[in-house]
CSV table of C-alpha atoms in Angstrom, one decimal:
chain,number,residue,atom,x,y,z
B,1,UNK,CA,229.2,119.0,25.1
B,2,UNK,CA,231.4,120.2,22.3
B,3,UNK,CA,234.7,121.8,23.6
B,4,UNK,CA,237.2,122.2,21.1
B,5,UNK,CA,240.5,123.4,21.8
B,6,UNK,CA,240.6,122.1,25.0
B,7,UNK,CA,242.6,123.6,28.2
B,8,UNK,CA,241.8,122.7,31.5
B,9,UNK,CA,241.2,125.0,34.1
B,10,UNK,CA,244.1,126.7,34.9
B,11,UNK,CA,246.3,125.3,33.4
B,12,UNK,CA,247.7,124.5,29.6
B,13,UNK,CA,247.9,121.5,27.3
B,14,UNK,CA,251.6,120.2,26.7
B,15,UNK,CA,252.7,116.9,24.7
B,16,UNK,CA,249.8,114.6,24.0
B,17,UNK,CA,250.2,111.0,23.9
B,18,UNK,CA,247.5,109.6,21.7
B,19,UNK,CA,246.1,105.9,22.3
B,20,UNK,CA,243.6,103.7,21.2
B,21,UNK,CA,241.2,101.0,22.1
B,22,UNK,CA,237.8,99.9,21.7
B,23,UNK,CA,236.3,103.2,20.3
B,24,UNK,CA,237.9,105.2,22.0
B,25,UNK,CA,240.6,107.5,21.9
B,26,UNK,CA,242.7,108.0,25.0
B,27,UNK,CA,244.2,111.8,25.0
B,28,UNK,CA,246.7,111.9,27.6
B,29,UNK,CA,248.5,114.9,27.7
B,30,UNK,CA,251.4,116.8,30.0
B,31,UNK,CA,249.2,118.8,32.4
B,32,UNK,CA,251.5,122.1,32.8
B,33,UNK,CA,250.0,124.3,35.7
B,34,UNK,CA,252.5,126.8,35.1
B,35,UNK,CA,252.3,128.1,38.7
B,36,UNK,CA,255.2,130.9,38.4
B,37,UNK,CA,255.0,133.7,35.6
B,38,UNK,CA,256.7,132.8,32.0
B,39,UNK,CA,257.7,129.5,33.6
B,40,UNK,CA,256.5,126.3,31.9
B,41,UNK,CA,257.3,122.6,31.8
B,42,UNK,CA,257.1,122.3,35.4
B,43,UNK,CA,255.1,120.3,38.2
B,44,UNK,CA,253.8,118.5,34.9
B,45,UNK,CA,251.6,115.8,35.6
B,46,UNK,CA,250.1,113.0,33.2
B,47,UNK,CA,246.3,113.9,33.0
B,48,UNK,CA,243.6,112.1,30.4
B,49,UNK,CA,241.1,113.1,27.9
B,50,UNK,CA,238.8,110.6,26.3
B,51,UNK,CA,236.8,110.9,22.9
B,52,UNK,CA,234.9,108.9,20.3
B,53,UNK,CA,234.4,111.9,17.8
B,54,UNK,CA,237.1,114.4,18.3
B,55,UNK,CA,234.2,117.0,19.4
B,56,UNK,CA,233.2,115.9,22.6
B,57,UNK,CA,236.1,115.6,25.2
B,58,UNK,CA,235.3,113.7,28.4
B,59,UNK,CA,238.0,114.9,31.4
B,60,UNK,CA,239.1,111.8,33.5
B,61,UNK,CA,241.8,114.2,35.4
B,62,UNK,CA,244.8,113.1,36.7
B,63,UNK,CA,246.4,109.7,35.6
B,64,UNK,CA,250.3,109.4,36.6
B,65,UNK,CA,251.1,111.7,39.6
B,66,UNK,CA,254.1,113.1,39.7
B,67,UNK,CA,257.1,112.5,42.6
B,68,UNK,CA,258.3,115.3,45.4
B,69,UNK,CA,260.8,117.5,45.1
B,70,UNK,CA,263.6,114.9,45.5
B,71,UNK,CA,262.2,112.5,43.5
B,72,UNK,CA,263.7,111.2,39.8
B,73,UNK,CA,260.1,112.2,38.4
B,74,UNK,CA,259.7,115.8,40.1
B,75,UNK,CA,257.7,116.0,36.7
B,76,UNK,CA,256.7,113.4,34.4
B,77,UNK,CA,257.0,114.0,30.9
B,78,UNK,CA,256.6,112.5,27.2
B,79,UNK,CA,256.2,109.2,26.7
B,80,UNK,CA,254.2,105.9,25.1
B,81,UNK,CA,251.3,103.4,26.3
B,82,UNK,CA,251.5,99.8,25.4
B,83,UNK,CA,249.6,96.7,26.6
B,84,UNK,CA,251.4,93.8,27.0
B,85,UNK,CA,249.4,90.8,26.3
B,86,UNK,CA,251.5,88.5,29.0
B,87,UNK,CA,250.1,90.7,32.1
B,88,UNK,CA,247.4,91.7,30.7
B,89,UNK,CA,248.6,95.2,31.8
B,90,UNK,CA,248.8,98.5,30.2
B,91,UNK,CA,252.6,99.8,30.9
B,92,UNK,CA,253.2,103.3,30.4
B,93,UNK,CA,256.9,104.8,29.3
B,94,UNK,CA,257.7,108.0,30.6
B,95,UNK,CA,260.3,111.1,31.1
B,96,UNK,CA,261.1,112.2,34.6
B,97,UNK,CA,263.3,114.9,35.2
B,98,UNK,CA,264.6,116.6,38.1
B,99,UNK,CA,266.8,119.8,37.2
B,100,UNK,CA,269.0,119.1,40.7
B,101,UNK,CA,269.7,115.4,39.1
B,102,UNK,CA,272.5,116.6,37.5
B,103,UNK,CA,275.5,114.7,36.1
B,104,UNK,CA,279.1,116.4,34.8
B,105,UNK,CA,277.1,119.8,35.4
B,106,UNK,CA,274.1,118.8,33.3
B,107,UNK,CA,270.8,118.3,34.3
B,108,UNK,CA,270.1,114.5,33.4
B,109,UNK,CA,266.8,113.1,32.5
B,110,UNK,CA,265.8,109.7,32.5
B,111,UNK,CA,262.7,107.4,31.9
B,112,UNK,CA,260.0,105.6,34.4
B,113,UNK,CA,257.5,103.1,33.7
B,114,UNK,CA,253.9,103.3,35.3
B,115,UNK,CA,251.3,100.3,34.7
B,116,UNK,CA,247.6,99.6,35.8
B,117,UNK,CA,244.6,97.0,34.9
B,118,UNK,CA,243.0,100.2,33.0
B,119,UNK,CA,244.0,103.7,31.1
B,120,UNK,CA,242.1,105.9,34.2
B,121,UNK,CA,244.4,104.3,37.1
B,122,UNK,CA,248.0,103.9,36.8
B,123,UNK,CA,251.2,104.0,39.2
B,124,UNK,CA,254.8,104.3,38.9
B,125,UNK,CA,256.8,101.4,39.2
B,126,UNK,CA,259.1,103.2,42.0
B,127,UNK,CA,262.1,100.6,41.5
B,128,UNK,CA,262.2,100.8,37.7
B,129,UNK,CA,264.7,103.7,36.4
B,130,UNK,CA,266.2,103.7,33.0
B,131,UNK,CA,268.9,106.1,31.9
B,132,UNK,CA,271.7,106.2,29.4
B,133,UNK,CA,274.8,104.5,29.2
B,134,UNK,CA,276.7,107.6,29.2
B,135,UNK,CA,278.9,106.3,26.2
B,136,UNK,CA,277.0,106.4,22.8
B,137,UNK,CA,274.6,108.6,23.9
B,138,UNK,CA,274.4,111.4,26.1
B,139,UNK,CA,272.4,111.6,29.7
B,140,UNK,CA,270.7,114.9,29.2
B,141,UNK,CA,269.0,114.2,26.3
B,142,UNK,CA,267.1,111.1,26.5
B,143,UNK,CA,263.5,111.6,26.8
B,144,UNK,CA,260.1,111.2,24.9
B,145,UNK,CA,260.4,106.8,24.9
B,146,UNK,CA,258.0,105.4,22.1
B,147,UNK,CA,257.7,101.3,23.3
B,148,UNK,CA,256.0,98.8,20.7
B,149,UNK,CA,256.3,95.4,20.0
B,150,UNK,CA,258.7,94.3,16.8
B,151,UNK,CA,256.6,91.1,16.0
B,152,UNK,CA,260.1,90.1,13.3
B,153,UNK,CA,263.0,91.0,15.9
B,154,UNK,CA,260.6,89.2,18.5
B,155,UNK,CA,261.5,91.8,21.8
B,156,UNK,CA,260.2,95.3,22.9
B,157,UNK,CA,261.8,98.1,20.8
B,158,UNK,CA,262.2,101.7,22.7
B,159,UNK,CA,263.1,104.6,20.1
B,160,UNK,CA,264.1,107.5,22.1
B,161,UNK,CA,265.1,112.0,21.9
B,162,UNK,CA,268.8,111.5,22.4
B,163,UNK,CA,272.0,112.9,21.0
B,164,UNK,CA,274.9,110.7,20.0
B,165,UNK,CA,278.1,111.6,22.6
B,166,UNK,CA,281.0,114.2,21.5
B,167,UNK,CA,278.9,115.2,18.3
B,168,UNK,CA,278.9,118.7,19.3
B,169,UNK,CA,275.7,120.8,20.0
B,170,UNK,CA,273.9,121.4,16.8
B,171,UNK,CA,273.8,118.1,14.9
B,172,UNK,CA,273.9,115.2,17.3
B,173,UNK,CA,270.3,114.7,17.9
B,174,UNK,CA,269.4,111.3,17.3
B,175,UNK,CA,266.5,109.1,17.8
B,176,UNK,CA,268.1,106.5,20.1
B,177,UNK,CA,267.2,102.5,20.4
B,178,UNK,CA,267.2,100.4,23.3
B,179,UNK,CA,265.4,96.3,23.5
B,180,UNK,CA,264.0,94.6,25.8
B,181,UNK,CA,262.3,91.2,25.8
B,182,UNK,CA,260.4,91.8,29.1
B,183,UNK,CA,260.0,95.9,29.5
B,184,UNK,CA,262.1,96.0,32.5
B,185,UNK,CA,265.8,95.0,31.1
B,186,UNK,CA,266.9,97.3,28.4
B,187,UNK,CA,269.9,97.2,26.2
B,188,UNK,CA,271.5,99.7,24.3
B,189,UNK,CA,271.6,99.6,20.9
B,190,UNK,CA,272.5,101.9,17.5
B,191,UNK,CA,270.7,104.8,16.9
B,192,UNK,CA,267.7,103.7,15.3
B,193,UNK,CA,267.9,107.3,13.0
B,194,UNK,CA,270.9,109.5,12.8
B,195,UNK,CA,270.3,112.0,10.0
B,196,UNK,CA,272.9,114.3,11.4
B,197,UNK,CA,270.7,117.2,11.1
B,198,UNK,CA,269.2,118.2,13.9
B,199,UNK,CA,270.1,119.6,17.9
B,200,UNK,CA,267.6,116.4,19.6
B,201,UNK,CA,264.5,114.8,17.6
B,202,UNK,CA,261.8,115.0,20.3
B,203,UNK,CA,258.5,112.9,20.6
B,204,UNK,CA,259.7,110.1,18.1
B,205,UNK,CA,257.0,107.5,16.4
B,206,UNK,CA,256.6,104.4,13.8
B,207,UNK,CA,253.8,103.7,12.5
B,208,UNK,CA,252.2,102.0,9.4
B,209,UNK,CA,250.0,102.9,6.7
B,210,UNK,CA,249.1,101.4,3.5
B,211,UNK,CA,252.4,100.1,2.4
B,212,UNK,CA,255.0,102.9,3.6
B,213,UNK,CA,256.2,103.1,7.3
B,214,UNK,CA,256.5,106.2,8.5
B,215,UNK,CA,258.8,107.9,11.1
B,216,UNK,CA,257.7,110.7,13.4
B,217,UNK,CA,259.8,113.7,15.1
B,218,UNK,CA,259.8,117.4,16.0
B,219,UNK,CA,262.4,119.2,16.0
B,220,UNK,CA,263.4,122.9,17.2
B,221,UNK,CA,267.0,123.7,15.3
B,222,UNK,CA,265.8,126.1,12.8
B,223,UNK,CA,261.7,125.9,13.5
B,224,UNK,CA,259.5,124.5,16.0
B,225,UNK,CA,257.8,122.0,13.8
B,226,UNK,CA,257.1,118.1,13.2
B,227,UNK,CA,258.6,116.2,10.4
B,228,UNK,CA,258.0,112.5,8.7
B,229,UNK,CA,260.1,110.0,6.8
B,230,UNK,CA,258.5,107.3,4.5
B,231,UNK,CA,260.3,104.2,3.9
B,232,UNK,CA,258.6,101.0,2.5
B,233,UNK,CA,260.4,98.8,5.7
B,234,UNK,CA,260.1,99.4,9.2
B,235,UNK,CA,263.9,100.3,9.6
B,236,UNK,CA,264.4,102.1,6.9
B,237,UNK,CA,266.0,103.4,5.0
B,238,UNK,CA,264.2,106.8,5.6
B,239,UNK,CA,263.2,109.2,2.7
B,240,UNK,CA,262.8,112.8,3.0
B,241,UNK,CA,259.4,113.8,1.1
B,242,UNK,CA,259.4,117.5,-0.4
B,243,UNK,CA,257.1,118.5,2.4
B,244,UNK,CA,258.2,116.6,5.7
B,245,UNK,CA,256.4,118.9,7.8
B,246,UNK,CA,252.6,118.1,9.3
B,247,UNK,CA,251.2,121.7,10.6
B,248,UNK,CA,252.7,125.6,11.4
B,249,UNK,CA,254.7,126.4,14.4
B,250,UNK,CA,251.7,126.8,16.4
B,251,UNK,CA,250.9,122.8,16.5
B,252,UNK,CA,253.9,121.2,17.8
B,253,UNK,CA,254.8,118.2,18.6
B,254,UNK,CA,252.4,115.8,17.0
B,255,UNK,CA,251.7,112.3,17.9
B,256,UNK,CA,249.0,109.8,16.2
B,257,UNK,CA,246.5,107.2,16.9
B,258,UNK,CA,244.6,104.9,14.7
B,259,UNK,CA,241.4,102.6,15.0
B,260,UNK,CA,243.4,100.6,11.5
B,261,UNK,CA,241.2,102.5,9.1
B,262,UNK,CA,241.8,106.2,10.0
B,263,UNK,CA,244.7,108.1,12.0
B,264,UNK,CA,244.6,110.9,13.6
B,265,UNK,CA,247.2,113.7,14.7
B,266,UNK,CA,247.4,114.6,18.3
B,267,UNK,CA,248.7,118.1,18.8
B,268,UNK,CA,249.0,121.8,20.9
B,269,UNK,CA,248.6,125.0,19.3
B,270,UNK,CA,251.0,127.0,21.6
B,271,UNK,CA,249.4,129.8,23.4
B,272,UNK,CA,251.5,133.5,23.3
B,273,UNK,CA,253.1,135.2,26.0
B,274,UNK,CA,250.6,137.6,27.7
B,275,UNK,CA,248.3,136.7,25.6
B,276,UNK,CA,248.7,139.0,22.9
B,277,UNK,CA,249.4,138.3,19.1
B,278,UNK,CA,253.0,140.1,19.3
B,279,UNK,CA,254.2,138.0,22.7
B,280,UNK,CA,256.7,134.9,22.1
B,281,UNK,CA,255.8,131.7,21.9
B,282,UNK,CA,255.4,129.5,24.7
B,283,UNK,CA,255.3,126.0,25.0
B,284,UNK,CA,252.3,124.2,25.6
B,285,UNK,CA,248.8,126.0,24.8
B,286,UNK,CA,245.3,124.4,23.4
B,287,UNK,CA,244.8,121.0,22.5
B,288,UNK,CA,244.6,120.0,18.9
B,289,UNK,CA,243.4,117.3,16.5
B,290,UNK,CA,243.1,116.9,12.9
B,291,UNK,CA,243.0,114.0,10.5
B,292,UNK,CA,245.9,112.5,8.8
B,293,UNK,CA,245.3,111.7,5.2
B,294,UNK,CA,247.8,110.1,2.5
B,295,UNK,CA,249.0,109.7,-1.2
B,296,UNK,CA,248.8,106.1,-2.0
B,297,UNK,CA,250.9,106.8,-5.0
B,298,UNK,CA,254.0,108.0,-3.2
B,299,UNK,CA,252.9,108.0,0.6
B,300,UNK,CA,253.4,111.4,1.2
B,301,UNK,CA,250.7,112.5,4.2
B,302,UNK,CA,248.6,115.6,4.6
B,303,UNK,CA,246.5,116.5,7.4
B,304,UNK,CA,242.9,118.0,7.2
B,305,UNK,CA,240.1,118.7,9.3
B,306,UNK,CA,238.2,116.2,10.8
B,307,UNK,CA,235.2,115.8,9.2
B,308,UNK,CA,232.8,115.5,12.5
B,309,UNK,CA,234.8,118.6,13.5
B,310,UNK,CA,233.6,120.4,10.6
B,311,UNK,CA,230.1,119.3,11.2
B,312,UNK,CA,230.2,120.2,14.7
B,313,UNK,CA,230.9,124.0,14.0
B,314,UNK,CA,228.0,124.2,10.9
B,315,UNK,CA,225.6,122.3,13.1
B,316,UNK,CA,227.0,125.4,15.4
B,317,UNK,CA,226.3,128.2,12.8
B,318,UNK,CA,223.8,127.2,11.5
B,319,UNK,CA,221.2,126.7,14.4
B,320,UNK,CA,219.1,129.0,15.6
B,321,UNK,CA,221.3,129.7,18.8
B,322,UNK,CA,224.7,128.6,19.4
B,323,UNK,CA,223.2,127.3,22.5
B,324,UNK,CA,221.1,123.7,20.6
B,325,UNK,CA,224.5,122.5,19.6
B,326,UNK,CA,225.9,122.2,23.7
């Protein structure tokens, strides 16, 4: 059955974390059951969507559970999906946080690693904690890991939402690097971006399309939004098109996915408080896709609906009852 915009059952749609394989488009998403009024972000679980067509959503439930109260990974946060070709195993990168881990009167957050044989059934490696050194970047800020293979540095890159130490509070977000030649020992690295600009740079992502590489981040300094650089190399360096920005405030946080002919953005439109047009933002809200579409002459990117979207809701007004298109 067709259900776009999806929300589960009481509960909202946070960060997604698009993947694909086969034909298949693997939707997890933070699973925030927001269980006290106005409070959100917490007891956030790892739960999965799958889809071939964008329209029709298929619920697997919960996929990473989520530690006890005195656990690292009291919720479980952003992160990535890779499968490494050695094990044959799908590892999963991921944010814990536990606001009484706390560090210098900070709340730290740091990043756990879950793997299983498939997408639907995966468990935290309990001995594998990753956190930051503490010197060039800072321990409450480091979050929302993006793990992929660098097939010409030959190891495991891991660009990260940190903040470069003693920078000061508005302009030290950075999008951190770490390596690792067997995704358990990490090192610490340069920033892989450091535009100087921005409080933290959540939910980073590379990818590449065409000819230009593109770099992926939201950010919240002056507007909840998502922003792109272009460059024609993987590292850089990073141009600033005249419109960096994917979507409104309402779709934050945008990730993508691609079968290696078409990509796809993976979003939330953030729901209000009470409900009402006039209430503040909240975070997390309705899941969100659309199609992500580029200029081959200077790689700037657009998004648009999907097309089987689009034929889904004239199939819908169209009939003779909204009821044939279920």
């Amino acid at each position: 059955m067709g259900r776009l915009f999806y929300k589960p059952e009481n509960a909202w749609v946070g960060d997604l974390i698009p993947y694909y394989e086969n034909g298949t488009y693997y939707g997890f998403y933070l699973h925030d059951p927001r269980i006290r009024d106005k409070e959100y972000a917490e007891d956030t679980t790892w739960h999965l969507i799958e889809t071939k067509d964008f329209v029709n959503l298929d619920y697997k439930g919960e996929s990473i559970a989520r530690g006890g109260i005195h656990d690292a990974n009291k919720n479980a946060y952003t992160g990535s999906v890779i499968k490494c070709e050695k094990d044959g195993l799908y590892h999963v990168f991921y944010t814990a946080y536990n606001e009484d881990f706390k560090l210098r009167g900070k709340t730290i957050q740091s990043v756990m690693q879950a793997t299983g044989k498939n997408l639907e059934n995966l468990e935290t490696v309990k001995d594998f904690l990753f956190v930051s050194d503490g010197k060039q970047y800072e321990e409450f800020d480091w979050r929302d890991p993006f793990v992929f293979w660098n097939d010409e540095d030959q190891c495991y890159y891991m660009l990260l939402a940190s903040r470069v130490t003693n920078r000061g509070d508005l302009r030290g977000g950075c999008i951190a690097l770490c390596k690792s030649v067997d995704l358990i020992n990490w090192t610490y690295e340069k920033p892989f971006y450091d535009p100087k600009m921005y409080i933290t740079m959540e939910c980073p992502e590379l990818f590449k399309m065409g000819e230009y590489w593109y770099l992926v981040f939201s950010t919240f300094s002056d507007q909840f939004t998502t922003h792109y650089r272009i460059s024609k190399n993987w590292n850089g360096p990073w141009e600033i098109p005249d419109d960096d920005v994917f979507d409104t405030r309402a779709d934050y946080a945008i990730k993508t996915a691609s079968d290696g002919k078409r990509r796809f953005a993976f979003g939330w439109i953030a729901s209000k408080y009470g409900n009402t047009d006039f209430g503040p933002w909240e975070w997390g809200g309705t899941m969100n896709f659309h199609e992500i579409i580029q200029n081959s002459k200077n790689g700037e990117l657009r998004i648009k609906a999907i097309p089987e979207v689009l034929d889904y809701f004239c199939l819908l007004y169209t009939s003779p009852s909204p009821r044939d298109c279920s």
